[in-house]
Coordinates of C-alpha atoms (C1' of nucleotides) in Angstrom, one line a residue:
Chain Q
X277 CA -10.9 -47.6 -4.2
X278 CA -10.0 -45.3 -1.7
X279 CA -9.3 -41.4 -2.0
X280 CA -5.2 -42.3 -1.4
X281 CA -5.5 -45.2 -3.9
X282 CA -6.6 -42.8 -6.5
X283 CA -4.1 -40.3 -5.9
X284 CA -1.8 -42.9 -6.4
X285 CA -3.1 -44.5 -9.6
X286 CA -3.7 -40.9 -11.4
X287 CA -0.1 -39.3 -9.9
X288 CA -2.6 -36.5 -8.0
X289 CA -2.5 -35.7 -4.7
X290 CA -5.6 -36.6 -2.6
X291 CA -5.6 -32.8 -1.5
X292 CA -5.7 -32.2 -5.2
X293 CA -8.5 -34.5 -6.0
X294 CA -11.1 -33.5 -3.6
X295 CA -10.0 -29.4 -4.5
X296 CA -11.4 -30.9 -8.2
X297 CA -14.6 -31.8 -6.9
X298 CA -15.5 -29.1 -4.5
X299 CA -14.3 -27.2 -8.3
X300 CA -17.4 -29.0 -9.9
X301 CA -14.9 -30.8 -12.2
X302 CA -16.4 -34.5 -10.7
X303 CA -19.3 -35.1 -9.8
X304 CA -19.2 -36.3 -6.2
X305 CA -18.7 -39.8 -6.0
X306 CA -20.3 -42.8 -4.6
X307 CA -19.2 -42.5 -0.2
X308 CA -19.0 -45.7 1.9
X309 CA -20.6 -45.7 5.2
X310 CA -18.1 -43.8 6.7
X311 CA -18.1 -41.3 3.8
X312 CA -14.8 -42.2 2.7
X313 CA -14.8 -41.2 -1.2
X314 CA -14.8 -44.1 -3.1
X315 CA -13.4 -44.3 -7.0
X316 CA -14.8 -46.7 -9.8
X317 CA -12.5 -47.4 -12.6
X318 CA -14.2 -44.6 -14.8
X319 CA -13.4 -42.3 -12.2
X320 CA -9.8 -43.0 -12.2
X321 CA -9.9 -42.4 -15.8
X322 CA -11.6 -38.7 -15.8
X323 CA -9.1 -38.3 -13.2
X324 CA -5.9 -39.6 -15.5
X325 CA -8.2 -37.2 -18.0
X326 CA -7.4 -33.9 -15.7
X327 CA -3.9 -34.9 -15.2
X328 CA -3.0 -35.0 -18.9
X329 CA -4.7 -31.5 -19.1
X330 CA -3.0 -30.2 -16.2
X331 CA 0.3 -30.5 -17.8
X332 CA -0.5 -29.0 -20.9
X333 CA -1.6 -26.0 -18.9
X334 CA -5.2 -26.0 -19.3
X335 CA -6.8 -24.0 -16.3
X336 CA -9.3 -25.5 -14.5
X337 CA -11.9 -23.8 -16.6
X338 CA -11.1 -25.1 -19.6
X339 CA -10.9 -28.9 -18.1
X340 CA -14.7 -28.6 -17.4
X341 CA -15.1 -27.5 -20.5
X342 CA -13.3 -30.1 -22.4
X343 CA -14.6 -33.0 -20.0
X344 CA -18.1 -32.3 -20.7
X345 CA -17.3 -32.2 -24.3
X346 CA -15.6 -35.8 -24.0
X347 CA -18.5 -36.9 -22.3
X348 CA -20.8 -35.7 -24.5
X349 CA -21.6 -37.7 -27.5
X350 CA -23.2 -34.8 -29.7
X351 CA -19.5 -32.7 -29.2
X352 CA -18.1 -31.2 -32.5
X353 CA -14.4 -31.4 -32.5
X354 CA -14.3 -27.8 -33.8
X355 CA -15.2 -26.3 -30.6
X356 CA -12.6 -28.7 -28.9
X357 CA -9.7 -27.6 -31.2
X358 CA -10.9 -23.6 -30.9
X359 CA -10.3 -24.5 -26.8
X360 CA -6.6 -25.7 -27.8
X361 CA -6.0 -23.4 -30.2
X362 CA -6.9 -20.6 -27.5
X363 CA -4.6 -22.1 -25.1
X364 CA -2.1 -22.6 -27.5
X365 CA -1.6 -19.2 -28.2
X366 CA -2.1 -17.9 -24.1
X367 CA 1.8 -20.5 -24.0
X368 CA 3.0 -18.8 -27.2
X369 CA 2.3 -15.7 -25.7
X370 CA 3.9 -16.3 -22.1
X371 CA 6.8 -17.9 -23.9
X372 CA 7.7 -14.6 -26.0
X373 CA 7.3 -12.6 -23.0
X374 CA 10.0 -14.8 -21.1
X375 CA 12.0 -14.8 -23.8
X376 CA 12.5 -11.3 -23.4
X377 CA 12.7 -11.2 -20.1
X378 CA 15.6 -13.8 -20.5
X379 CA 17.6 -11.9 -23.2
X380 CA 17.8 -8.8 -20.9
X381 CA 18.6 -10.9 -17.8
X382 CA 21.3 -12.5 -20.1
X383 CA 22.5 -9.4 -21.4
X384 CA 22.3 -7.8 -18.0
X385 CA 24.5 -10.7 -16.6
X386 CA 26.9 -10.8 -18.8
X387 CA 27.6 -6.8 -19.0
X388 CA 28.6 -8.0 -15.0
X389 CA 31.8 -7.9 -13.4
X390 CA 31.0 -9.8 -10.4
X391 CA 34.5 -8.8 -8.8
X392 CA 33.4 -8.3 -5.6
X393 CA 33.0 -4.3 -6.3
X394 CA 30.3 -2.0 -6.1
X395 CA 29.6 -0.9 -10.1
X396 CA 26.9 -3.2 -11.3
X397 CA 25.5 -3.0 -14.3
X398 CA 23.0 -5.0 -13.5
X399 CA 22.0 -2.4 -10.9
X400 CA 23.0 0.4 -13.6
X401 CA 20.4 -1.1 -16.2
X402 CA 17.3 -1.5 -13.4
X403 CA 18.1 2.4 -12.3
X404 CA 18.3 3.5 -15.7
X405 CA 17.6 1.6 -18.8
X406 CA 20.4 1.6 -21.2
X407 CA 19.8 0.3 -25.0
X408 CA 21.4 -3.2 -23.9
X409 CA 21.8 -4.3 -27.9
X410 CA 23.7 -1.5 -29.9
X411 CA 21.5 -0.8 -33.1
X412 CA 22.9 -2.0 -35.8
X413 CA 24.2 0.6 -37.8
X414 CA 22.0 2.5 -39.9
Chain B
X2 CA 3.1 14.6 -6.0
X3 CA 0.1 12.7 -5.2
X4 CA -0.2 8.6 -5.2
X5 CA -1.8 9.1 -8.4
X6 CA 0.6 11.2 -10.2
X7 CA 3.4 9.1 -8.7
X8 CA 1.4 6.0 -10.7
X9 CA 0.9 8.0 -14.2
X10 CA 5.0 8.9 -13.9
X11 CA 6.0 5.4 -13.5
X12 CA 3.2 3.3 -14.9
X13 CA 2.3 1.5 -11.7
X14 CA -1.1 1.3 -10.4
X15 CA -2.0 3.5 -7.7
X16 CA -3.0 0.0 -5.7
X17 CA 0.4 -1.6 -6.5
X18 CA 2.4 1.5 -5.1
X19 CA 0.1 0.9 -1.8
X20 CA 0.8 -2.6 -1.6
X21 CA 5.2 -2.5 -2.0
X22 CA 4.7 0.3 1.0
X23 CA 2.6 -2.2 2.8
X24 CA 4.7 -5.3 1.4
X25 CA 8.4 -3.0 3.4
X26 CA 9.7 -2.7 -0.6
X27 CA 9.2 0.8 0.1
X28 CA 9.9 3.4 3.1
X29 CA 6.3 4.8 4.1
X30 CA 6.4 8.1 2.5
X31 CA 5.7 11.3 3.9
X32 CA 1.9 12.4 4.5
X33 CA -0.2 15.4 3.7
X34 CA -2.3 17.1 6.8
X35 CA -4.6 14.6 5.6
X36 CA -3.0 11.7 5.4
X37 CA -2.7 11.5 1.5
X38 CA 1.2 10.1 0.6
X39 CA 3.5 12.6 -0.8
X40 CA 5.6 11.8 -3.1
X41 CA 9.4 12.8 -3.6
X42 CA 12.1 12.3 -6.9
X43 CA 13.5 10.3 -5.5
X44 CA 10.5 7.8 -4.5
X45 CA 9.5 8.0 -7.9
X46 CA 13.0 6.7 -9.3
X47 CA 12.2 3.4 -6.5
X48 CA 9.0 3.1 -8.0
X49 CA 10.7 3.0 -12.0
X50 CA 13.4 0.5 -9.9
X51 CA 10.7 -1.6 -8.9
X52 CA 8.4 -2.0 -12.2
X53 CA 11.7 -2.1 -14.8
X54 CA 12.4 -5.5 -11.9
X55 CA 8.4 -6.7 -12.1
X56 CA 9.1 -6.4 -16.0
X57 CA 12.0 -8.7 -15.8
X58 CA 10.0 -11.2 -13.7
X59 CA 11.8 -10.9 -10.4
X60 CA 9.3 -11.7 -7.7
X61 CA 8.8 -8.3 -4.8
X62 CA 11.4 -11.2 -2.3
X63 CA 13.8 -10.5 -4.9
X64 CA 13.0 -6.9 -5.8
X65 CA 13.2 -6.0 -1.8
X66 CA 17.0 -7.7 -2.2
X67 CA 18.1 -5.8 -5.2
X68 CA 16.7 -2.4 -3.6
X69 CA 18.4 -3.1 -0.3
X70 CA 21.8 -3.5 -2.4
X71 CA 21.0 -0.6 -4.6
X72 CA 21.2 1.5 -1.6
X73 CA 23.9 0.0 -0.1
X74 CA 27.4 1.4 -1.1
X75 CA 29.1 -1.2 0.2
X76 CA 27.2 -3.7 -2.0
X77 CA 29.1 -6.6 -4.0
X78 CA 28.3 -7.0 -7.6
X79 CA 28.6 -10.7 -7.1
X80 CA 25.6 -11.0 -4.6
X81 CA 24.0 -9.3 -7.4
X82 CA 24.5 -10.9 -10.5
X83 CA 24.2 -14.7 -8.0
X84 CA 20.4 -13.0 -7.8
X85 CA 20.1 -12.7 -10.9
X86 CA 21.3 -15.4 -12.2
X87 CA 19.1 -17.8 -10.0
X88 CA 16.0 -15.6 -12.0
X89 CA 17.4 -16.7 -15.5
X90 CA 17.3 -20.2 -14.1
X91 CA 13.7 -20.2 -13.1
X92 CA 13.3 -18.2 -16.2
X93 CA 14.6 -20.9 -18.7
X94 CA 12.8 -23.3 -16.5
X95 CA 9.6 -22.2 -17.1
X96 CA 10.7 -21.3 -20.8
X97 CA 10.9 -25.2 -21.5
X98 CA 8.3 -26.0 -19.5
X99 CA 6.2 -23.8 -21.6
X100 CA 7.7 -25.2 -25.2
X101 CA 6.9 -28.6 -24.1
X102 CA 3.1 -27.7 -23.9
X103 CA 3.9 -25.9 -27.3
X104 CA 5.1 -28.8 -28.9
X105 CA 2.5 -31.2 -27.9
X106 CA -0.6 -28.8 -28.3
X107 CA 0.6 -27.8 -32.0
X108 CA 0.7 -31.4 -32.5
X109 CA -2.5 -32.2 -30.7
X110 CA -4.2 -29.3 -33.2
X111 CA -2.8 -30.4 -36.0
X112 CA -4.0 -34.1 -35.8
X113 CA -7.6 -32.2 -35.0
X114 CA -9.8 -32.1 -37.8
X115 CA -12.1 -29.5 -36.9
X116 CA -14.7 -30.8 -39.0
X117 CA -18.0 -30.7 -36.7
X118 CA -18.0 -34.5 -36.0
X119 CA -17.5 -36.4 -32.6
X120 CA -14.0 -37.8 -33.6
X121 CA -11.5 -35.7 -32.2
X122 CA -8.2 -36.3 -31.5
X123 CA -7.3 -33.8 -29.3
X124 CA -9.6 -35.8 -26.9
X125 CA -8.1 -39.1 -27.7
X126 CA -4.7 -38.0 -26.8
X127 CA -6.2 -36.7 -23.1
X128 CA -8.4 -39.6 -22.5
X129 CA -5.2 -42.1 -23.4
X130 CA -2.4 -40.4 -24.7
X131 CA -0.6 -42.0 -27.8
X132 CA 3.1 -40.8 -29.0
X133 CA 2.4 -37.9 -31.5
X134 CA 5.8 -38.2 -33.0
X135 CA 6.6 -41.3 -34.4
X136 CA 9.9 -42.8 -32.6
X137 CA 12.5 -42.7 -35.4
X138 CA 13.0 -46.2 -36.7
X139 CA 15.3 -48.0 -35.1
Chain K
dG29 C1' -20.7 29.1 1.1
dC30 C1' -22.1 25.0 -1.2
dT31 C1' -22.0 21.5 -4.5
dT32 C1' -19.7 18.4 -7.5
dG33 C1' -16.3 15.5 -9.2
dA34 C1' -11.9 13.8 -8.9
dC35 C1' -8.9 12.3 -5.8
dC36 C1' -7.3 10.1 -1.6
dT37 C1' -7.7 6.7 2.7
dT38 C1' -8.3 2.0 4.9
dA39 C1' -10.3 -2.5 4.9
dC40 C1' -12.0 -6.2 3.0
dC41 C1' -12.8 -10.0 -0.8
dA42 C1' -11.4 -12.6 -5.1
dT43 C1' -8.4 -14.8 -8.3
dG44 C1' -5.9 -20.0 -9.3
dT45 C1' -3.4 -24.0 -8.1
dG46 C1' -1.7 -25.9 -4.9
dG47 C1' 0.6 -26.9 0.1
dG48 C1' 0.2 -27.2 5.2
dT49 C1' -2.1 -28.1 9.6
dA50 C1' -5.5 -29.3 13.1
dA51 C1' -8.9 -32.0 15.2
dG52 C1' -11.4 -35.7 14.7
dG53 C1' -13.5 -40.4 12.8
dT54 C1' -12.5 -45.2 10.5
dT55 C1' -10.2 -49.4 9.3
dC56 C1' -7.3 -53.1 9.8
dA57 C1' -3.7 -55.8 11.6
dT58 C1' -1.5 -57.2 15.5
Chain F
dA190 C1' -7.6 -53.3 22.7
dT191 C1' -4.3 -50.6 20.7
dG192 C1' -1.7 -48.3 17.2
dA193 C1' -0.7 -47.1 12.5
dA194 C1' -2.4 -45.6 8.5
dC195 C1' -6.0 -43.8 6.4
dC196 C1' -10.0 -40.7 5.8
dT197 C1' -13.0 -36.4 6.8
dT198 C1' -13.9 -31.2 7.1
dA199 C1' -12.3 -26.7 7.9
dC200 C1' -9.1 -23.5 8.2
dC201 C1' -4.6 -20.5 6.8
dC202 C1' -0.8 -19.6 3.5
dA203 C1' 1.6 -18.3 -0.9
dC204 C1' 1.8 -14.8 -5.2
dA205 C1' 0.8 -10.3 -7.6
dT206 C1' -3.0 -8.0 -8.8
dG207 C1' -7.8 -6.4 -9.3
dG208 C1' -12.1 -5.0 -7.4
dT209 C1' -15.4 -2.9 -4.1
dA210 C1' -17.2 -0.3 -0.3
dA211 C1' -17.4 3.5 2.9
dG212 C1' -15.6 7.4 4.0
dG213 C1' -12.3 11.8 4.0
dT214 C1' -10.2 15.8 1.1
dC215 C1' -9.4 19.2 -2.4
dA216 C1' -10.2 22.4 -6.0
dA217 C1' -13.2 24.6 -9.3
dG218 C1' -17.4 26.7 -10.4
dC219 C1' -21.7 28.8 -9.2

DNA sequence: GCTTGACCTTACCATGTGGGTAAGGTTCAT
DNA sequence: ATGAACCTTACCCACATGGTAAGGTCAAGC
């Protein structure tokens, strides 16, 4: 199986899967004469493996980490789940910063006209910060 | 004012201020005899422009855009707020994007036993992913 | 006046996950 | 034999930011 082939079967690009091994994530595979990459069915799968990883969000980093701990037979599970439970809380983190990043934008947006004039409070807010949310009443 | 006190007053990094000059968000400021940049109020309420924009996730494309219409008096509100608005799309984007890792690593870690031995589902579901929430029945 | 430390300058390299391109070799079918 | 489709390596680019190196400048203290 080819390096095109591959790409094909895991939903990678070809670009993608030689960046991988030049990462250290493979080990370099078998080469036919030519030196054409060639893939065996278990490479597919460690390929398939990255993919899955890739769109949780794992970096690269953690992928070598967690394929050595598939292929290791000695892994402890704790270890793996500390690796997730890491991650998972880089996302929850990213996701409460955009969510305040979206209810200003919202906010902002919403406070303008859009009438074709000049007065913006969009403009107003990013020159000088008003409280966008009145406090409640105290 | 010096680059760095122009950093301490608006909580950008010394290399950052450098780089908007270099990337045209800025005008090159004036120089010293010896070359060090000077500077002005005015400069410094750019630089507050600029972060409050970085803050709010606008890319430096999009910060150069809103600057140029700051300064324009003939500006329309509505280019504006279309800016804007196409942000709190790629915002929201990334915002599900980023919940859908959520849901599926919380799930992944739940299923995870954590309890030192090889079995680990968090693997399972990379190496060969199975539906973590049972389909309703149908 | 000289030293010292804090500041400034430019120029370069690195990050991480890709995309693009160029110049060349290989394979296969026609 | 030729052409298309594939492969190879080796570059450059994005994006915002950090780091480092090698050197110039300024102000304070001795």
């Amino acid at each position: 199986m080819n390096i095109g082939q591959a790409a094909e079967a895991t939903g990678l690009s070809a670009k993608m899967i030689r960046h991988y091994e030049q990462s250290g994530l493979l080990q370099p595979t078998q080469r036919s004469a030519a030196g054409y990459r060639q893939y065996q069915p278990k490479d597919i799968e460690i390929l398939k493996f990255i993919r899955r990883a890739r769109v949780l969000g794992f970096s690269l980093a953690d992928i070598a980490g967690l394929l050595a701990l598939w292929q290791n037979p000695q892994r402890s599970n704790t270890v793996v789940k500390q690796v997730a439970q890491q991650h998972l809380a880089e996302v929850e983190q990213k996701l409460q910063e955009l969510h305040a990043m979206k209810q200003t934008l919202q906010q902002m947006i919403a406070q303008c006209a859009a009438d074709g004039g000049a007065h913006c409070a969009i403009l107003q807010h990013l020159a000088k910060p008003q409280p966008l949310i009145k406090p409640t009443r105290s």
